């Protein structure tokens, strides 16, 4: 898996992946083969970069604002 949108969708649906992410976000994203740019965007909370990595629909990739704290229950600084 190398796509941020796919990773975030799976993170929202898979409690085991969510627990792994909660324990070690960076290694969880590395294991998911996310590119370093996407990982850094999430780890730093750079919403513009996150939107860019979500693809052509940017901040509307999930049909909602890119507030993944609410949407997925994860915290992006």
PDB file of N, CA, C and O in Angstrom:
ATOM      1  N   UNK A   1       0.859  -1.170   0.000  1.00  0.00           N
ATOM      2  CA  UNK A   1       0.000   0.000   0.000  1.00  0.00           C
ATOM      3  C   UNK A   1       0.903   1.230   0.000  1.00  0.00           C
ATOM      4  O   UNK A   1       1.723   1.383   0.870  1.00  0.00           O
ATOM      5  N   UNK A   2       0.750   2.093  -0.977  1.00  0.00           N
ATOM      6  CA  UNK A   2       1.604   3.274  -1.033  1.00  0.00           C
ATOM      7  C   UNK A   2       0.793   4.545  -1.209  1.00  0.00           C
ATOM      8  O   UNK A   2       1.324   5.586  -1.530  1.00  0.00           O
ATOM      9  N   UNK A   3      -0.481   4.480  -0.967  1.00  0.00           N
ATOM     10  CA  UNK A   3      -1.373   5.597  -1.217  1.00  0.00           C
ATOM     11  C   UNK A   3      -1.946   6.090   0.117  1.00  0.00           C
ATOM     12  O   UNK A   3      -2.490   5.305   0.884  1.00  0.00           O
ATOM     13  N   UNK A   4      -1.792   7.387   0.391  1.00  0.00           N
ATOM     14  CA  UNK A   4      -2.239   7.926   1.674  1.00  0.00           C
ATOM     15  C   UNK A   4      -3.737   7.763   1.869  1.00  0.00           C
ATOM     16  O   UNK A   4      -4.197   7.396   2.953  1.00  0.00           O
ATOM     17  N   UNK A   5      -4.511   8.013   0.824  1.00  0.00           N
ATOM     18  CA  UNK A   5      -5.974   7.879   0.952  1.00  0.00           C
ATOM     19  C   UNK A   5      -6.345   6.440   1.310  1.00  0.00           C
ATOM     20  O   UNK A   5      -7.169   6.208   2.198  1.00  0.00           O
ATOM     21  N   UNK A   6      -5.720   5.481   0.648  1.00  0.00           N
ATOM     22  CA  UNK A   6      -5.980   4.073   0.938  1.00  0.00           C
ATOM     23  C   UNK A   6      -5.563   3.726   2.368  1.00  0.00           C
ATOM     24  O   UNK A   6      -6.288   3.035   3.094  1.00  0.00           O
ATOM     25  N   UNK A   7      -4.398   4.233   2.793  1.00  0.00           N
ATOM     26  CA  UNK A   7      -3.923   3.967   4.151  1.00  0.00           C
ATOM     27  C   UNK A   7      -4.888   4.531   5.184  1.00  0.00           C
ATOM     28  O   UNK A   7      -5.249   3.859   6.148  1.00  0.00           O
ATOM     29  N   UNK A   8      -5.315   5.785   5.003  1.00  0.00           N
ATOM     30  CA  UNK A   8      -6.217   6.410   5.980  1.00  0.00           C
ATOM     31  C   UNK A   8      -7.570   5.707   6.015  1.00  0.00           C
ATOM     32  O   UNK A   8      -8.174   5.561   7.078  1.00  0.00           O
ATOM     33  N   UNK A   9      -8.038   5.242   4.852  1.00  0.00           N
ATOM     34  CA  UNK A   9      -9.295   4.504   4.811  1.00  0.00           C
ATOM     35  C   UNK A   9      -9.167   3.197   5.588  1.00  0.00           C
ATOM     36  O   UNK A   9     -10.018   2.861   6.405  1.00  0.00           O
ATOM     37  N   UNK A  10      -8.071   2.482   5.349  1.00  0.00           N
ATOM     38  CA  UNK A  10      -7.846   1.225   6.066  1.00  0.00           C
ATOM     39  C   UNK A  10      -7.671   1.489   7.561  1.00  0.00           C
ATOM     40  O   UNK A  10      -8.183   0.735   8.392  1.00  0.00           O
ATOM     41  N   UNK A  11      -6.985   2.572   7.896  1.00  0.00           N
ATOM     42  CA  UNK A  11      -6.786   2.927   9.301  1.00  0.00           C
ATOM     43  C   UNK A  11      -8.126   3.150  10.000  1.00  0.00           C
ATOM     44  O   UNK A  11      -8.305   2.773  11.159  1.00  0.00           O
ATOM     45  N   UNK A  12      -9.070   3.735   9.297  1.00  0.00           N
ATOM     46  CA  UNK A  12     -10.394   3.989   9.876  1.00  0.00           C
ATOM     47  C   UNK A  12     -11.211   2.711  10.033  1.00  0.00           C
ATOM     48  O   UNK A  12     -12.109   2.649  10.875  1.00  0.00           O
ATOM     49  N   UNK A  13     -10.892   1.682   9.254  1.00  0.00           N
ATOM     50  CA  UNK A  13     -11.698   0.461   9.245  1.00  0.00           C
ATOM     51  C   UNK A  13     -11.084  -0.702  10.013  1.00  0.00           C
ATOM     52  O   UNK A  13     -11.788  -1.654  10.340  1.00  0.00           O
ATOM     53  N   UNK A  14      -9.792  -0.650  10.275  1.00  0.00           N
ATOM     54  CA  UNK A  14      -9.081  -1.797  10.847  1.00  0.00           C
ATOM     55  C   UNK A  14      -8.588  -1.467  12.260  1.00  0.00           C
ATOM     56  O   UNK A  14      -7.603  -0.761  12.430  1.00  0.00           O
ATOM     57  N   UNK A  15      -9.269  -1.986  13.278  1.00  0.00           N
ATOM     58  CA  UNK A  15      -8.891  -1.670  14.658  1.00  0.00           C
ATOM     59  C   UNK A  15      -7.462  -2.100  15.008  1.00  0.00           C
ATOM     60  O   UNK A  15      -6.792  -1.445  15.806  1.00  0.00           O
ATOM     61  N   UNK A  16      -6.988  -3.194  14.420  1.00  0.00           N
ATOM     62  CA  UNK A  16      -5.621  -3.638  14.697  1.00  0.00           C
ATOM     63  C   UNK A  16      -4.607  -2.655  14.117  1.00  0.00           C
ATOM     64  O   UNK A  16      -3.609  -2.323  14.768  1.00  0.00           O
ATOM     65  N   UNK A  17      -4.860  -2.196  12.899  1.00  0.00           N
ATOM     66  CA  UNK A  17      -3.971  -1.209  12.292  1.00  0.00           C
ATOM     67  C   UNK A  17      -4.012   0.083  13.091  1.00  0.00           C
ATOM     68  O   UNK A  17      -2.981   0.721  13.313  1.00  0.00           O
ATOM     69  N   UNK A  18      -5.188   0.487  13.551  1.00  0.00           N
ATOM     70  CA  UNK A  18      -5.332   1.704  14.349  1.00  0.00           C
ATOM     71  C   UNK A  18      -4.534   1.589  15.644  1.00  0.00           C
ATOM     72  O   UNK A  18      -3.833   2.532  16.047  1.00  0.00           O
ATOM     73  N   UNK A  19      -4.590   0.444  16.297  1.00  0.00           N
ATOM     74  CA  UNK A  19      -3.827   0.237  17.535  1.00  0.00           C
ATOM     75  C   UNK A  19      -2.333   0.294  17.252  1.00  0.00           C
ATOM     76  O   UNK A  19      -1.570   0.900  18.021  1.00  0.00           O
ATOM     77  N   UNK A  20      -1.928  -0.317  16.151  1.00  0.00           N
ATOM     78  CA  UNK A  20      -0.518  -0.277  15.762  1.00  0.00           C
ATOM     79  C   UNK A  20      -0.096   1.167  15.493  1.00  0.00           C
ATOM     80  O   UNK A  20       0.969   1.602  15.928  1.00  0.00           O
ATOM     81  N   UNK A  21      -0.945   1.924  14.793  1.00  0.00           N
ATOM     82  CA  UNK A  21      -0.650   3.329  14.495  1.00  0.00           C
ATOM     83  C   UNK A  21      -0.559   4.141  15.787  1.00  0.00           C
ATOM     84  O   UNK A  21       0.331   4.969  15.944  1.00  0.00           O
ATOM     85  N   UNK A  22      -1.474   3.899  16.706  1.00  0.00           N
ATOM     86  CA  UNK A  22      -1.457   4.628  17.979  1.00  0.00           C
ATOM     87  C   UNK A  22      -0.153   4.379  18.743  1.00  0.00           C
ATOM     88  O   UNK A  22       0.373   5.289  19.378  1.00  0.00           O
ATOM     89  N   UNK A  23       0.363   3.159  18.671  1.00  0.00           N
ATOM     90  CA  UNK A  23       1.604   2.815  19.362  1.00  0.00           C
ATOM     91  C   UNK A  23       2.835   3.378  18.664  1.00  0.00           C
ATOM     92  O   UNK A  23       3.785   3.784  19.329  1.00  0.00           O
ATOM     93  N   UNK A  24       2.826   3.383  17.328  1.00  0.00           N
ATOM     94  CA  UNK A  24       4.019   3.788  16.583  1.00  0.00           C
ATOM     95  C   UNK A  24       3.625   4.267  15.187  1.00  0.00           C
ATOM     96  O   UNK A  24       3.718   3.512  14.213  1.00  0.00           O
ATOM     97  N   UNK A  25       3.168   5.522  15.084  1.00  0.00           N
ATOM     98  CA  UNK A  25       2.668   6.020  13.798  1.00  0.00           C
ATOM     99  C   UNK A  25       3.683   5.909  12.663  1.00  0.00           C
ATOM    100  O   UNK A  25       3.345   5.454  11.570  1.00  0.00           O
ATOM    101  N   UNK A  26       4.916   6.318  12.912  1.00  0.00           N
ATOM    102  CA  UNK A  26       5.891   6.344  11.817  1.00  0.00           C
ATOM    103  C   UNK A  26       6.178   4.948  11.278  1.00  0.00           C
ATOM    104  O   UNK A  26       6.151   4.723  10.069  1.00  0.00           O
ATOM    105  N   UNK A  27       6.440   3.996  12.156  1.00  0.00           N
ATOM    106  CA  UNK A  27       6.720   2.638  11.684  1.00  0.00           C
ATOM    107  C   UNK A  27       5.512   1.993  11.029  1.00  0.00           C
ATOM    108  O   UNK A  27       5.661   1.197  10.103  1.00  0.00           O
ATOM    109  N   UNK A  28       4.312   2.321  11.499  1.00  0.00           N
ATOM    110  CA  UNK A  28       3.107   1.794  10.865  1.00  0.00           C
ATOM    111  C   UNK A  28       3.011   2.301   9.428  1.00  0.00           C
ATOM    112  O   UNK A  28       2.701   1.527   8.511  1.00  0.00           O
ATOM    113  N   UNK A  29       3.311   3.577   9.214  1.00  0.00           N
ATOM    114  CA  UNK A  29       3.271   4.128   7.858  1.00  0.00           C
ATOM    115  C   UNK A  29       4.405   3.579   7.000  1.00  0.00           C
ATOM    116  O   UNK A  29       4.215   3.345   5.797  1.00  0.00           O
ATOM    117  N   UNK A  30       5.575   3.334   7.597  1.00  0.00           N
ATOM    118  CA  UNK A  30       6.691   2.732   6.860  1.00  0.00           C
ATOM    119  C   UNK A  30       6.301   1.329   6.403  1.00  0.00           C
ATOM    120  O   UNK A  30       6.506   0.955   5.246  1.00  0.00           O
ATOM    121  N   UNK A  31       5.712   0.550   7.304  1.00  0.00           N
ATOM    122  CA  UNK A  31       5.295  -0.811   6.967  1.00  0.00           C
ATOM    123  C   UNK A  31       4.217  -0.815   5.887  1.00  0.00           C
ATOM    124  O   UNK A  31       4.096  -1.780   5.140  1.00  0.00           O
ATOM    125  N   UNK A  32       3.448   0.256   5.809  1.00  0.00           N
ATOM    126  CA  UNK A  32       2.409   0.375   4.780  1.00  0.00           C
ATOM    127  C   UNK A  32       2.983   0.892   3.461  1.00  0.00           C
ATOM    128  O   UNK A  32       2.249   1.096   2.504  1.00  0.00           O
ATOM    129  N   UNK A  33       4.300   1.097   3.432  1.00  0.00           N
ATOM    130  CA  UNK A  33       4.995   1.565   2.230  1.00  0.00           C
ATOM    131  C   UNK A  33       4.551   2.947   1.764  1.00  0.00           C
ATOM    132  O   UNK A  33       4.564   3.241   0.575  1.00  0.00           O
ATOM    133  N   UNK A  34       4.148   3.799   2.724  1.00  0.00           N
ATOM    134  CA  UNK A  34       3.829   5.171   2.350  1.00  0.00           C
ATOM    135  C   UNK A  34       5.116   5.907   2.019  1.00  0.00           C
ATOM    136  O   UNK A  34       6.125   5.738   2.704  1.00  0.00           O
ATOM    137  N   UNK A  35       5.097   6.744   1.006  1.00  0.00           N
ATOM    138  CA  UNK A  35       6.291   7.516   0.674  1.00  0.00           C
ATOM    139  C   UNK A  35       6.666   8.447   1.828  1.00  0.00           C
ATOM    140  O   UNK A  35       5.806   8.886   2.600  1.00  0.00           O
ATOM    141  N   UNK A  36       7.950   8.759   1.911  1.00  0.00           N
ATOM    142  CA  UNK A  36       8.423   9.594   3.013  1.00  0.00           C
ATOM    143  C   UNK A  36       7.687  10.933   3.063  1.00  0.00           C
ATOM    144  O   UNK A  36       7.359  11.423   4.135  1.00  0.00           O
ATOM    145  N   UNK A  37       7.411  11.519   1.916  1.00  0.00           N
ATOM    146  CA  UNK A  37       6.702  12.801   1.899  1.00  0.00           C
ATOM    147  C   UNK A  37       5.329  12.717   2.550  1.00  0.00           C
ATOM    148  O   UNK A  37       4.929  13.607   3.299  1.00  0.00           O
ATOM    149  N   UNK A  38       4.605  11.646   2.280  1.00  0.00           N
ATOM    150  CA  UNK A  38       3.285  11.453   2.887  1.00  0.00           C
ATOM    151  C   UNK A  38       3.424  11.233   4.385  1.00  0.00           C
ATOM    152  O   UNK A  38       2.654  11.787   5.178  1.00  0.00           O
ATOM    153  N   UNK A  39       4.425  10.433   4.776  1.00  0.00           N
ATOM    154  CA  UNK A  39       4.632  10.192   6.207  1.00  0.00           C
ATOM    155  C   UNK A  39       4.955  11.488   6.933  1.00  0.00           C
ATOM    156  O   UNK A  39       4.388  11.765   8.001  1.00  0.00           O
ATOM    157  N   UNK A  40       5.846  12.277   6.369  1.00  0.00           N
ATOM    158  CA  UNK A  40       6.236  13.530   7.010  1.00  0.00           C
ATOM    159  C   UNK A  40       5.066  14.505   7.079  1.00  0.00           C
ATOM    160  O   UNK A  40       4.900  15.230   8.066  1.00  0.00           O
ATOM    161  N   UNK A  41       4.248  14.527   6.040  1.00  0.00           N
ATOM    162  CA  UNK A  41       3.073  15.405   6.047  1.00  0.00           C
ATOM    163  C   UNK A  41       2.154  15.054   7.211  1.00  0.00           C
ATOM    164  O   UNK A  41       1.678  15.936   7.931  1.00  0.00           O
ATOM    165  N   UNK A  42       1.916  13.767   7.410  1.00  0.00           N
ATOM    166  CA  UNK A  42       1.050  13.327   8.513  1.00  0.00           C
ATOM    167  C   UNK A  42       1.713  13.618   9.857  1.00  0.00           C
ATOM    168  O   UNK A  42       1.081  14.159  10.767  1.00  0.00           O
ATOM    169  N   UNK A  43       2.990  13.269   9.987  1.00  0.00           N
ATOM    170  CA  UNK A  43       3.679  13.439  11.272  1.00  0.00           C
ATOM    171  C   UNK A  43       3.800  14.907  11.678  1.00  0.00           C
ATOM    172  O   UNK A  43       3.752  15.226  12.870  1.00  0.00           O
ATOM    173  N   UNK A  44       3.939  15.801  10.704  1.00  0.00           N
ATOM    174  CA  UNK A  44       4.067  17.221  11.029  1.00  0.00           C
ATOM    175  C   UNK A  44       2.723  17.937  11.046  1.00  0.00           C
ATOM    176  O   UNK A  44       2.624  19.068  11.510  1.00  0.00           O
ATOM    177  N   UNK A  45       1.694  17.284  10.517  1.00  0.00           N
ATOM    178  CA  UNK A  45       0.373  17.913  10.471  1.00  0.00           C
ATOM    179  C   UNK A  45       0.244  18.965   9.393  1.00  0.00           C
ATOM    180  O   UNK A  45      -0.633  19.818   9.460  1.00  0.00           O
ATOM    181  N   UNK A  46       1.094  18.896   8.370  1.00  0.00           N
ATOM    182  CA  UNK A  46       1.055  19.872   7.274  1.00  0.00           C
ATOM    183  C   UNK A  46      -0.142  19.578   6.380  1.00  0.00           C
ATOM    184  O   UNK A  46      -0.097  18.745   5.491  1.00  0.00           O
ATOM    185  N   UNK A  47      -1.239  20.281   6.651  1.00  0.00           N
ATOM    186  CA  UNK A  47      -2.498  20.002   5.952  1.00  0.00           C
ATOM    187  C   UNK A  47      -2.403  20.202   4.442  1.00  0.00           C
ATOM    188  O   UNK A  47      -3.026  19.471   3.683  1.00  0.00           O
ATOM    189  N   UNK A  48      -1.626  21.182   4.003  1.00  0.00           N
ATOM    190  CA  UNK A  48      -1.475  21.400   2.557  1.00  0.00           C
ATOM    191  C   UNK A  48      -0.787  20.198   1.918  1.00  0.00           C
ATOM    192  O   UNK A  48      -1.199  19.736   0.845  1.00  0.00           O
ATOM    193  N   UNK A  49       0.249  19.677   2.574  1.00  0.00           N
ATOM    194  CA  UNK A  49       0.947  18.508   2.043  1.00  0.00           C
ATOM    195  C   UNK A  49       0.069  17.259   2.133  1.00  0.00           C
ATOM    196  O   UNK A  49       0.085  16.425   1.232  1.00  0.00           O
ATOM    197  N   UNK A  50      -0.674  17.129   3.212  1.00  0.00           N
ATOM    198  CA  UNK A  50      -1.600  15.994   3.339  1.00  0.00           C
ATOM    199  C   UNK A  50      -2.590  16.025   2.188  1.00  0.00           C
ATOM    200  O   UNK A  50      -2.817  15.016   1.519  1.00  0.00           O
ATOM    201  N   UNK A  51      -3.161  17.194   1.927  1.00  0.00           N
ATOM    202  CA  UNK A  51      -4.126  17.334   0.838  1.00  0.00           C
ATOM    203  C   UNK A  51      -3.485  16.954  -0.492  1.00  0.00           C
ATOM    204  O   UNK A  51      -4.102  16.269  -1.315  1.00  0.00           O
ATOM    205  N   UNK A  52      -2.249  17.368  -0.697  1.00  0.00           N
ATOM    206  CA  UNK A  52      -1.554  17.046  -1.937  1.00  0.00           C
ATOM    207  C   UNK A  52      -1.385  15.525  -2.076  1.00  0.00           C
ATOM    208  O   UNK A  52      -1.577  14.976  -3.162  1.00  0.00           O
ATOM    209  N   UNK A  53      -1.079  14.853  -0.984  1.00  0.00           N
ATOM    210  CA  UNK A  53      -0.883  13.402  -1.033  1.00  0.00           C
ATOM    211  C   UNK A  53      -2.196  12.633  -1.107  1.00  0.00           C
ATOM    212  O   UNK A  53      -2.185  11.440  -1.424  1.00  0.00           O
ATOM    213  N   UNK A  54      -3.307  13.305  -0.829  1.00  0.00           N
ATOM    214  CA  UNK A  54      -4.605  12.635  -0.946  1.00  0.00           C
ATOM    215  C   UNK A  54      -5.071  12.544  -2.388  1.00  0.00           C
ATOM    216  O   UNK A  54      -6.010  11.835  -2.697  1.00  0.00           O
ATOM    217  N   UNK A  55      -4.416  13.268  -3.268  1.00  0.00           N
ATOM    218  CA  UNK A  55      -4.737  13.144  -4.686  1.00  0.00           C
ATOM    219  C   UNK A  55      -5.484  14.329  -5.231  1.00  0.00           C
ATOM    220  O   UNK A  55      -5.586  15.372  -4.584  1.00  0.00           O
ATOM    221  N   UNK A  56      -6.012  14.161  -6.449  1.00  0.00           N
ATOM    222  CA  UNK A  56      -6.610  15.276  -7.186  1.00  0.00           C
ATOM    223  C   UNK A  56      -7.727  15.997  -6.441  1.00  0.00           C
ATOM    224  O   UNK A  56      -7.930  17.184  -6.629  1.00  0.00           O
ATOM    225  N   UNK A  57      -8.447  15.283  -5.603  1.00  0.00           N
ATOM    226  CA  UNK A  57      -9.545  15.932  -4.892  1.00  0.00           C
ATOM    227  C   UNK A  57      -9.079  16.625  -3.626  1.00  0.00           C
ATOM    228  O   UNK A  57      -9.865  17.236  -2.919  1.00  0.00           O
ATOM    229  N   UNK A  58      -7.779  16.514  -3.314  1.00  0.00           N
ATOM    230  CA  UNK A  58      -7.188  17.243  -2.193  1.00  0.00           C
ATOM    231  C   UNK A  58      -7.949  17.103  -0.902  1.00  0.00           C
ATOM    232  O   UNK A  58      -8.205  16.008  -0.441  1.00  0.00           O
ATOM    233  N   UNK A  59      -8.320  18.228  -0.317  1.00  0.00           N
ATOM    234  CA  UNK A  59      -8.956  18.202   0.997  1.00  0.00           C
ATOM    235  C   UNK A  59     -10.346  17.597   0.970  1.00  0.00           C
ATOM    236  O   UNK A  59     -10.915  17.318   2.012  1.00  0.00           O
ATOM    237  N   UNK A  60     -10.900  17.388  -0.193  1.00  0.00           N
ATOM    238  CA  UNK A  60     -12.227  16.783  -0.283  1.00  0.00           C
ATOM    239  C   UNK A  60     -12.147  15.300  -0.637  1.00  0.00           C
ATOM    240  O   UNK A  60     -13.107  14.710  -1.085  1.00  0.00           O
ATOM    241  N   UNK A  61     -10.993  14.679  -0.430  1.00  0.00           N
ATOM    242  CA  UNK A  61     -10.775  13.291  -0.832  1.00  0.00           C
ATOM    243  C   UNK A  61     -11.773  12.325  -0.205  1.00  0.00           C
ATOM    244  O   UNK A  61     -12.126  11.329  -0.793  1.00  0.00           O
ATOM    245  N   UNK A  62     -12.240  12.617   0.980  1.00  0.00           N
ATOM    246  CA  UNK A  62     -13.197  11.738   1.650  1.00  0.00           C
ATOM    247  C   UNK A  62     -14.601  12.327   1.640  1.00  0.00           C
ATOM    248  O   UNK A  62     -15.485  11.846   2.302  1.00  0.00           O
ATOM    249  N   UNK A  63     -14.792  13.391   0.892  1.00  0.00           N
ATOM    250  CA  UNK A  63     -16.089  14.041   0.872  1.00  0.00           C
ATOM    251  C   UNK A  63     -16.294  14.937   2.076  1.00  0.00           C
ATOM    252  O   UNK A  63     -17.373  15.449   2.298  1.00  0.00           O
ATOM    253  N   UNK A  64     -15.267  15.092   2.880  1.00  0.00           N
ATOM    254  CA  UNK A  64     -15.296  15.982   4.030  1.00  0.00           C
ATOM    255  C   UNK A  64     -13.968  16.710   4.089  1.00  0.00           C
ATOM    256  O   UNK A  64     -13.013  16.349   3.420  1.00  0.00           O
ATOM    257  N   UNK A  65     -13.890  17.686   4.916  1.00  0.00           N
ATOM    258  CA  UNK A  65     -12.627  18.403   5.117  1.00  0.00           C
ATOM    259  C   UNK A  65     -11.556  17.434   5.599  1.00  0.00           C
ATOM    260  O   UNK A  65     -11.852  16.404   6.189  1.00  0.00           O
ATOM    261  N   UNK A  66     -10.304  17.784   5.378  1.00  0.00           N
ATOM    262  CA  UNK A  66      -9.201  16.905   5.738  1.00  0.00           C
ATOM    263  C   UNK A  66      -8.946  16.912   7.245  1.00  0.00           C
ATOM    264  O   UNK A  66      -7.831  16.852   7.685  1.00  0.00           O
ATOM    265  N   UNK A  67      -9.958  16.965   8.026  1.00  0.00           N
ATOM    266  CA  UNK A  67      -9.803  16.916   9.471  1.00  0.00           C
ATOM    267  C   UNK A  67      -9.865  15.460   9.901  1.00  0.00           C
ATOM    268  O   UNK A  67     -10.871  14.970  10.370  1.00  0.00           O
ATOM    269  N   UNK A  68      -8.759  14.746   9.733  1.00  0.00           N
ATOM    270  CA  UNK A  68      -8.752  13.322  10.025  1.00  0.00           C
ATOM    271  C   UNK A  68      -8.844  13.032  11.515  1.00  0.00           C
ATOM    272  O   UNK A  68      -9.149  11.920  11.898  1.00  0.00           O
ATOM    273  N   UNK A  69      -8.617  14.009  12.361  1.00  0.00           N
ATOM    274  CA  UNK A  69      -8.785  13.796  13.791  1.00  0.00           C
ATOM    275  C   UNK A  69     -10.223  13.415  14.076  1.00  0.00           C
ATOM    276  O   UNK A  69     -10.496  12.473  14.804  1.00  0.00           O
ATOM    277  N   UNK A  70     -11.161  14.105  13.460  1.00  0.00           N
ATOM    278  CA  UNK A  70     -12.588  13.804  13.649  1.00  0.00           C
ATOM    279  C   UNK A  70     -12.979  12.600  12.813  1.00  0.00           C
ATOM    280  O   UNK A  70     -13.603  11.674  13.299  1.00  0.00           O
ATOM    281  N   UNK A  71     -12.580  12.604  11.553  1.00  0.00           N
ATOM    282  CA  UNK A  71     -13.014  11.571  10.634  1.00  0.00           C
ATOM    283  C   UNK A  71     -12.486  10.192  11.023  1.00  0.00           C
ATOM    284  O   UNK A  71     -13.210   9.219  10.988  1.00  0.00           O
ATOM    285  N   UNK A  72     -11.223  10.100  11.418  1.00  0.00           N
ATOM    286  CA  UNK A  72     -10.611   8.809  11.677  1.00  0.00           C
ATOM    287  C   UNK A  72     -10.296   8.563  13.140  1.00  0.00           C
ATOM    288  O   UNK A  72      -9.919   7.465  13.503  1.00  0.00           O
ATOM    289  N   UNK A  73     -10.388   9.573  13.961  1.00  0.00           N
ATOM    290  CA  UNK A  73     -10.045   9.400  15.361  1.00  0.00           C
ATOM    291  C   UNK A  73      -8.553   9.337  15.611  1.00  0.00           C
ATOM    292  O   UNK A  73      -8.122   8.831  16.624  1.00  0.00           O
ATOM    293  N   UNK A  74      -7.749   9.815  14.649  1.00  0.00           N
ATOM    294  CA  UNK A  74      -6.314   9.906  14.869  1.00  0.00           C
ATOM    295  C   UNK A  74      -5.951  11.365  15.014  1.00  0.00           C
ATOM    296  O   UNK A  74      -6.687  12.231  14.560  1.00  0.00           O
ATOM    297  N   UNK A  75      -4.842  11.620  15.629  1.00  0.00           N
ATOM    298  CA  UNK A  75      -4.436  13.006  15.834  1.00  0.00           C
ATOM    299  C   UNK A  75      -3.293  13.338  14.908  1.00  0.00           C
ATOM    300  O   UNK A  75      -2.275  12.672  14.916  1.00  0.00           O
ATOM    301  N   UNK A  76      -3.490  14.370  14.111  1.00  0.00           N
ATOM    302  CA  UNK A  76      -2.431  14.949  13.303  1.00  0.00           C
ATOM    303  C   UNK A  76      -2.205  16.317  13.869  1.00  0.00           C
ATOM    304  O   UNK A  76      -3.132  17.119  13.934  1.00  0.00           O
ATOM    305  N   UNK A  77      -0.998  16.597  14.319  1.00  0.00           N
ATOM    306  CA  UNK A  77      -0.733  17.881  14.984  1.00  0.00           C
ATOM    307  C   UNK A  77      -1.157  19.070  14.137  1.00  0.00           C
ATOM    308  O   UNK A  77      -1.114  19.065  12.965  1.00  0.00           O
TER     309      UNK A  77
END
